[in-house]
């Protein structure tokens, strides 16, 4: 796999040097499309999502999707180096998106290239689809949401998010609520009106103290935090609205609709969900992919971070090089040894039938 490793590193360096902030991934999508064509595949593209179906697709075989995203967050101000200049220092390759999710993207692409180039000769057990998605970091409408229904039938997926090459068999979902308390404006000096901030206080206390009953052995409690509050127009006007944003990270024992209904039933304020579709996900511990990971000595765990898995209707797990704690940080990097390890583990996990 040495040549695949070299190609993965070279492509990752090119991707780092190609800004691909969410909704601005066109040039990075061009790179992936060109790379797939150079390997002899016929990629398809929808906006900035790019995918290819492996050669010899056979409806009689199960199909495995290999997915990672090609967009990045914006670089934070505390970077001490140019985030778009790939630099290797020792074992580390620095650059924006190197860890999240460039490492998973380029290694899964090389595994797809290896396994899906000529399955009739290798006797592969699966059909393979490689998918590079856009807008993952912002859960955008033109990312995975737009393209998943365009793929052939999928039986299971591996998502290349940074997990230290340990299988994440559950991940938290995300539910964002806009909560609005209403009052009546008046002159502060006259003590008139109904202060919307005071109207919100009972709901704030409930949001602070409430605990959801179902606790997951993989993900723990469903967590709820008020993260933003906005009220008032000037010092001498009693505010007639108080707007709060609530960030809820669900475990796999709840769906987002259940959590929304539970919160809305307890609050006196108006409650609106921005989306209900980013649910927590879980793949069964006895799924063949998970069992194969365990047989290889890998340790299943629950992941606190959200990915495109939330939109996938089929079983999926996260498995990728790098460390989630490096994601979205200044001076982001991935280790070259982690890329090499990923190629080794992926190819062991997905053998041919020979």
Short mmCIF file of C-alpha atoms in Angstrom, two decimals:
data_model
loop_
_atom_site.label_atom_id
_atom_site.label_comp_id
_atom_site.label_asym_id
_atom_site.label_seq_id
_atom_site.Cartn_x
_atom_site.Cartn_y
_atom_site.Cartn_z
CA UNK A 1 0.00 0.00 0.00
CA UNK A 2 3.02 2.30 -0.06
CA UNK A 3 2.08 3.94 -3.36
CA UNK A 4 -1.44 4.49 -2.05
CA UNK A 5 0.01 6.15 1.05
CA UNK A 6 2.14 8.48 -1.08
CA UNK A 7 -0.86 9.38 -3.24
CA UNK A 8 -3.01 10.00 -0.15
CA UNK A 9 -0.45 12.40 1.33
CA UNK A 10 0.04 14.21 -1.98
CA UNK A 11 -3.72 14.69 -2.42
CA UNK A 12 -4.16 15.85 1.16
CA UNK A 13 -1.48 18.50 0.65
CA UNK A 14 -3.31 19.73 -2.46
CA UNK A 15 -6.62 19.83 -0.59
CA UNK A 16 -5.11 21.85 2.27
CA UNK A 17 -3.79 24.34 -0.29
CA UNK A 18 -7.28 24.62 -1.81
CA UNK A 19 -9.60 26.63 0.48
CA UNK A 20 -12.85 24.70 0.95
CA UNK A 21 -14.80 26.46 3.68
CA UNK A 22 -18.40 25.22 3.83
CA UNK A 23 -20.46 26.41 0.83
CA UNK A 24 -17.22 27.39 -0.94
CA UNK A 25 -15.93 23.90 -1.81
CA UNK A 26 -16.08 24.04 -5.59
CA UNK A 27 -12.31 23.93 -6.18
CA UNK A 28 -11.87 21.04 -3.72
CA UNK A 29 -14.72 19.16 -5.40
CA UNK A 30 -12.91 19.71 -8.72
CA UNK A 31 -9.79 18.07 -7.23
CA UNK A 32 -11.69 15.00 -6.05
CA UNK A 33 -13.50 14.68 -9.37
CA UNK A 34 -10.21 14.90 -11.29
CA UNK A 35 -8.57 12.35 -8.97
CA UNK A 36 -11.38 9.84 -9.46
CA UNK A 37 -11.16 10.23 -13.24
CA UNK A 38 -7.38 9.70 -13.13
CA UNK A 39 -8.02 6.35 -11.39
CA UNK A 40 -10.37 5.24 -14.17
CA UNK A 41 -13.72 5.92 -12.46
CA UNK A 42 -16.64 7.93 -13.83
CA UNK A 43 -17.55 10.34 -11.04
CA UNK A 44 -20.86 12.09 -10.74
CA UNK A 45 -21.38 15.48 -9.17
CA UNK A 46 -24.27 17.35 -7.62
CA UNK A 47 -23.30 20.88 -6.60
CA UNK A 48 -20.07 20.26 -4.63
CA UNK A 49 -20.82 16.64 -3.74
CA UNK A 50 -18.81 14.09 -5.74
CA UNK A 51 -19.28 10.34 -5.85
CA UNK A 52 -18.31 7.30 -7.87
CA UNK A 53 -19.58 3.73 -8.03
CA UNK A 54 -16.95 1.00 -8.16
CA UNK A 55 -16.47 -1.06 -11.32
CA UNK A 56 -18.48 -4.23 -11.70
CA UNK A 57 -21.46 -3.05 -9.66
CA UNK A 58 -23.71 -6.06 -9.03
CA UNK A 59 -27.16 -5.69 -7.47
CA UNK A 60 -26.81 -9.17 -6.00
CA UNK A 61 -23.99 -7.98 -3.73
CA UNK A 62 -24.40 -5.74 -0.67
CA UNK A 63 -23.18 -2.18 -1.16
CA UNK A 64 -20.87 -0.34 1.20
CA UNK A 65 -20.61 3.46 1.14
CA UNK A 66 -17.27 5.09 1.99
CA UNK A 67 -17.92 8.71 2.93
CA UNK A 68 -16.06 11.75 4.20
CA UNK A 69 -16.62 15.48 3.82
CA UNK A 70 -14.42 17.88 1.89
CA UNK A 71 -15.46 21.17 3.50
CA UNK A 72 -13.77 22.85 6.45
CA UNK A 73 -14.62 25.41 9.09
CA UNK A 74 -13.14 28.89 8.76
CA UNK A 75 -9.67 29.22 10.31
CA UNK A 76 -9.66 30.78 13.77
CA UNK A 77 -7.55 33.88 14.45
CA UNK A 78 -5.08 32.03 16.67
CA UNK A 79 -3.40 30.06 13.87
CA UNK A 80 0.37 30.62 14.08
CA UNK A 81 0.98 29.45 10.51
CA UNK A 82 -0.79 29.81 7.18
CA UNK A 83 -3.75 27.40 7.43
CA UNK A 84 -3.70 26.87 3.65
CA UNK A 85 0.01 25.99 3.38
CA UNK A 86 0.62 22.28 4.03
CA UNK A 87 3.76 21.80 6.12
CA UNK A 88 5.28 18.53 7.30
CA UNK A 89 7.24 18.68 10.54
CA UNK A 90 8.39 15.29 11.72
CA UNK A 91 5.33 13.02 11.72
CA UNK A 92 2.83 15.89 11.53
CA UNK A 93 1.17 17.37 8.47
CA UNK A 94 -0.22 20.80 9.38
CA UNK A 95 -3.05 22.54 7.56
CA UNK A 96 -6.72 23.44 7.79
CA UNK A 97 -8.88 20.36 7.28
CA UNK A 98 -5.98 17.93 7.61
CA UNK A 99 -7.57 16.21 10.61
CA UNK A 100 -11.23 17.09 9.95
CA UNK A 101 -11.79 15.50 7.59
CA UNK A 102 -9.01 15.40 5.02
CA UNK A 103 -7.26 12.38 6.48
CA UNK A 104 -10.38 10.24 6.30
CA UNK A 105 -11.24 11.57 2.85
CA UNK A 106 -7.93 10.75 1.18
CA UNK A 107 -7.42 7.35 2.84
CA UNK A 108 -10.95 6.16 2.06
CA UNK A 109 -10.45 7.31 -1.52
CA UNK A 110 -7.30 5.20 -1.82
CA UNK A 111 -9.07 2.19 -0.30
CA UNK A 112 -11.92 2.67 -2.76
CA UNK A 113 -9.39 2.87 -5.59
CA UNK A 114 -7.74 -0.36 -4.39
CA UNK A 115 -10.91 -2.38 -3.80
CA UNK A 116 -13.27 -1.09 -6.47
CA UNK A 117 -11.00 -0.90 -9.52
CA UNK A 118 -11.48 -4.49 -10.68
CA UNK A 119 -13.75 -6.46 -8.34
CA UNK A 120 -14.33 -9.25 -10.86
CA UNK A 121 -10.68 -10.27 -10.53
CA UNK A 122 -10.44 -9.72 -6.77
CA UNK A 123 -13.73 -11.40 -5.86
CA UNK A 124 -14.94 -8.54 -3.68
CA UNK A 125 -17.71 -9.22 -1.18
CA UNK A 126 -19.22 -5.76 -1.67
CA UNK A 127 -20.07 -3.10 -4.16
CA UNK A 128 -18.31 0.11 -3.17
CA UNK A 129 -19.40 3.73 -3.49
CA UNK A 130 -17.10 6.61 -2.61
CA UNK A 131 -18.79 9.88 -1.67
CA UNK A 132 -17.18 13.21 -0.81
CA UNK A 133 -19.81 15.50 0.68
CA UNK A 134 -20.02 19.27 1.00
CA UNK A 135 -21.47 21.55 3.69
CA UNK A 136 -21.03 18.99 6.47
CA UNK A 137 -19.70 21.56 8.90
CA UNK A 138 -22.85 23.68 8.57
CA UNK A 139 -25.38 20.85 8.02
CA UNK A 140 -26.22 22.63 4.79
CA UNK A 141 -29.08 21.89 2.41
CA UNK A 142 -26.69 21.30 -0.50
CA UNK A 143 -24.54 18.69 1.21
CA UNK A 144 -25.47 15.13 2.11
CA UNK A 145 -29.16 16.07 2.29
CA UNK A 146 -29.12 16.82 -1.41
CA UNK A 147 -27.19 13.81 -2.68
CA UNK A 148 -27.90 10.71 -0.56
CA UNK A 149 -31.14 9.90 -2.39
CA UNK A 150 -29.25 9.95 -5.72
CA UNK A 151 -27.00 7.03 -4.77
CA UNK A 152 -27.67 3.39 -5.62
CA UNK A 153 -29.09 1.29 -2.80
CA UNK A 154 -26.71 1.23 0.18
CA UNK A 155 -26.57 -1.45 2.89
CA UNK A 156 -24.03 0.12 5.28
CA UNK A 157 -21.57 2.99 5.45
CA UNK A 158 -18.21 3.91 6.91
CA UNK A 159 -17.80 7.62 7.64
CA UNK A 160 -14.17 8.75 7.84
CA UNK A 161 -14.43 11.26 10.69
CA UNK A 162 -11.39 11.38 13.04
CA UNK A 163 -11.87 8.64 15.64
CA UNK A 164 -8.29 7.44 16.18
CA UNK A 165 -9.27 4.47 13.98
CA UNK A 166 -11.58 3.15 16.67
CA UNK A 167 -15.19 2.47 15.60
CA UNK A 168 -17.77 4.97 16.84
CA UNK A 169 -20.97 2.92 16.84
CA UNK A 170 -23.18 5.72 18.16
CA UNK A 171 -23.05 9.50 17.87
CA UNK A 172 -25.02 12.32 19.41
CA UNK A 173 -27.73 14.10 17.50
CA UNK A 174 -28.34 17.84 17.43
CA UNK A 175 -31.51 19.77 18.10
CA UNK A 176 -31.41 23.59 18.12
CA UNK A 177 -34.43 25.41 19.53
CA UNK A 178 -35.43 29.06 19.26
CA UNK A 179 -37.39 29.93 22.40
CA UNK A 180 -39.22 33.26 22.63
CA UNK A 181 -40.82 34.69 25.75
CA UNK A 182 -43.33 37.49 25.17
CA UNK A 183 -44.15 40.53 27.32
CA UNK A 184 -45.45 44.04 26.70
CA UNK A 185 -43.26 47.09 26.16
CA UNK A 186 -43.49 50.13 28.41
CA UNK A 187 -41.47 53.02 29.88
CA UNK A 188 -38.96 51.69 32.41
CA UNK A 189 -39.32 54.81 34.58
CA UNK A 190 -43.06 54.33 34.96
CA UNK A 191 -42.88 50.63 35.82
CA UNK A 192 -45.31 49.86 33.04
CA UNK A 193 -45.40 46.92 30.65
CA UNK A 194 -44.58 43.24 31.14
CA UNK A 195 -40.86 42.45 31.12
CA UNK A 196 -40.21 39.54 28.72
CA UNK A 197 -36.91 38.79 30.49
CA UNK A 198 -38.76 38.12 33.72
CA UNK A 199 -41.33 36.06 31.82
CA UNK A 200 -38.45 33.92 30.55
CA UNK A 201 -36.91 33.25 33.96
CA UNK A 202 -39.11 30.30 34.87
CA UNK A 203 -38.33 28.64 31.54
CA UNK A 204 -34.61 29.35 31.96
CA UNK A 205 -34.59 27.63 35.33
CA UNK A 206 -36.40 24.60 33.89
CA UNK A 207 -33.93 24.41 31.00
CA UNK A 208 -31.02 24.65 33.44
CA UNK A 209 -32.20 21.95 35.82
CA UNK A 210 -34.15 19.42 33.73
CA UNK A 211 -32.67 15.97 33.16
CA UNK A 212 -33.92 13.54 30.52
CA UNK A 213 -34.69 10.08 31.88
CA UNK A 214 -33.05 7.78 29.34
CA UNK A 215 -29.30 7.44 29.83
CA UNK A 216 -27.26 5.67 27.16
CA UNK A 217 -24.38 3.34 28.09
CA UNK A 218 -22.57 4.67 25.01
CA UNK A 219 -23.42 8.38 25.04
CA UNK A 220 -24.67 9.14 28.54
CA UNK A 221 -27.40 11.72 29.10
CA UNK A 222 -29.11 13.89 26.54
CA UNK A 223 -27.53 17.30 27.21
CA UNK A 224 -29.26 20.67 27.01
CA UNK A 225 -27.68 24.13 27.20
CA UNK A 226 -29.00 27.66 26.74
CA UNK A 227 -26.28 29.22 24.60
CA UNK A 228 -27.66 32.62 23.55
CA UNK A 229 -30.06 35.20 25.03
CA UNK A 230 -31.18 38.43 23.39
CA UNK A 231 -33.67 41.00 24.69
CA UNK A 232 -34.35 44.72 24.76
CA UNK A 233 -33.70 47.66 22.46
CA UNK A 234 -32.49 50.33 24.92
CA UNK A 235 -32.10 50.94 28.65
CA UNK A 236 -35.37 52.78 29.27
CA UNK A 237 -37.74 50.45 27.42
CA UNK A 238 -39.22 47.36 29.05
CA UNK A 239 -38.48 44.54 26.56
CA UNK A 240 -41.45 42.88 24.97
CA UNK A 241 -39.54 39.82 23.70
CA UNK A 242 -36.73 37.68 25.04
CA UNK A 243 -35.18 35.26 22.58
CA UNK A 244 -33.14 32.24 23.71
CA UNK A 245 -31.25 29.61 21.74
CA UNK A 246 -31.11 26.12 23.22
CA UNK A 247 -28.51 23.58 22.05
CA UNK A 248 -29.54 19.96 22.74
CA UNK A 249 -27.27 16.98 22.10
CA UNK A 250 -29.44 13.88 22.04
CA UNK A 251 -28.44 10.30 22.74
CA UNK A 252 -29.63 7.39 20.64
CA UNK A 253 -32.47 6.56 23.03
CA UNK A 254 -34.42 9.64 21.88
CA UNK A 255 -35.38 10.99 18.51
CA UNK A 256 -35.43 14.76 18.09
CA UNK A 257 -39.21 14.97 17.74
CA UNK A 258 -39.63 13.34 21.16
CA UNK A 259 -37.22 15.78 22.76
CA UNK A 260 -38.86 18.76 21.06
CA UNK A 261 -42.29 17.69 22.30
CA UNK A 262 -41.01 17.17 25.85
CA UNK A 263 -39.36 20.59 26.02
CA UNK A 264 -42.27 22.42 24.39
CA UNK A 265 -44.75 20.83 26.80
CA UNK A 266 -42.88 22.25 29.82
CA UNK A 267 -42.18 25.80 28.63
CA UNK A 268 -44.51 28.77 28.66
CA UNK A 269 -42.53 30.44 25.88
CA UNK A 270 -42.92 29.82 22.17
CA UNK A 271 -40.63 27.00 20.97
CA UNK A 272 -39.48 26.47 17.38
CA UNK A 273 -37.07 23.77 16.18
CA UNK A 274 -34.65 24.78 13.44
CA UNK A 275 -34.55 21.17 12.23
CA UNK A 276 -35.68 17.78 13.48
CA UNK A 277 -33.62 15.60 11.14
CA UNK A 278 -30.18 15.55 12.82
CA UNK A 279 -30.98 12.59 15.03
CA UNK A 280 -28.57 10.54 17.09
CA UNK A 281 -27.43 7.40 15.26
CA UNK A 282 -26.48 3.90 16.33
CA UNK A 283 -25.34 0.75 14.58
CA UNK A 284 -26.11 -2.56 16.29
CA UNK A 285 -23.12 -4.04 18.17
CA UNK A 286 -23.76 -7.36 16.41
CA UNK A 287 -23.64 -5.81 12.93
CA UNK A 288 -21.01 -7.64 10.82
CA UNK A 289 -18.93 -4.47 10.37
CA UNK A 290 -18.81 -3.89 14.12
CA UNK A 291 -18.06 -7.53 14.82
CA UNK A 292 -15.21 -7.44 12.33
CA UNK A 293 -13.79 -4.36 14.06
CA UNK A 294 -13.95 -6.14 17.40
CA UNK A 295 -12.25 -9.22 15.95
CA UNK A 296 -9.43 -6.93 14.83
CA UNK A 297 -8.99 -5.65 18.39
CA UNK A 298 -10.69 -2.29 17.85
CA UNK A 299 -12.81 -0.80 20.64
CA UNK A 300 -16.35 0.45 19.86
CA UNK A 301 -17.37 3.69 21.59
CA UNK A 302 -19.92 6.51 21.49
CA UNK A 303 -18.97 9.78 19.82
CA UNK A 304 -20.09 13.21 21.09
CA UNK A 305 -19.74 14.89 17.69
CA UNK A 306 -22.23 15.08 14.83
CA UNK A 307 -21.55 13.98 11.25
CA UNK A 308 -23.37 13.22 7.99
CA UNK A 309 -24.33 9.92 9.63
CA UNK A 310 -27.31 11.77 11.10
CA UNK A 311 -28.82 11.95 7.60
CA UNK A 312 -28.13 8.36 6.57
CA UNK A 313 -31.07 5.94 6.64
CA UNK A 314 -28.83 2.86 6.65
CA UNK A 315 -26.49 1.43 9.34
CA UNK A 316 -23.22 3.34 9.60
CA UNK A 317 -20.20 3.76 11.82
CA UNK A 318 -17.50 6.40 12.09
CA UNK A 319 -13.95 5.20 11.62
CA UNK A 320 -11.17 7.51 10.55
CA UNK A 321 -7.62 8.71 11.22
CA UNK A 322 -6.86 11.63 13.48
CA UNK A 323 -8.18 12.88 16.81
CA UNK A 324 -11.51 14.67 17.20
CA UNK A 325 -9.98 17.01 19.80
CA UNK A 326 -7.81 18.57 17.05
CA UNK A 327 -10.84 19.47 14.91
CA UNK A 328 -11.73 23.16 14.60
CA UNK A 329 -8.54 24.20 16.42
CA UNK A 330 -5.63 26.46 15.51
CA UNK A 331 -2.63 24.73 13.91
CA UNK A 332 -4.68 21.66 13.06
CA UNK A 333 -2.64 18.64 12.00
CA UNK A 334 -2.76 14.94 11.27
CA UNK A 335 0.08 12.48 11.71
CA UNK A 336 1.49 10.71 8.68
CA UNK A 337 1.62 7.55 10.77
CA UNK A 338 -2.14 7.89 11.32
CA UNK A 339 -2.74 7.95 7.58
CA UNK A 340 -0.61 4.85 7.14
CA UNK A 341 -2.43 3.10 9.97
CA UNK A 342 -5.81 4.03 8.44
CA UNK A 343 -4.92 2.44 5.11
CA UNK A 344 -3.84 -0.73 6.89
CA UNK A 345 -6.96 -0.99 9.04
CA UNK A 346 -9.38 -0.17 6.24
CA UNK A 347 -7.89 -2.82 3.94
CA UNK A 348 -7.95 -5.43 6.73
CA UNK A 349 -11.54 -4.54 7.58
CA UNK A 350 -12.75 -4.81 3.97
CA UNK A 351 -11.13 -7.91 2.50
CA UNK A 352 -12.01 -9.64 -0.72
CA UNK A 353 -13.73 -12.99 -0.72
CA UNK A 354 -10.52 -14.65 -1.88
#
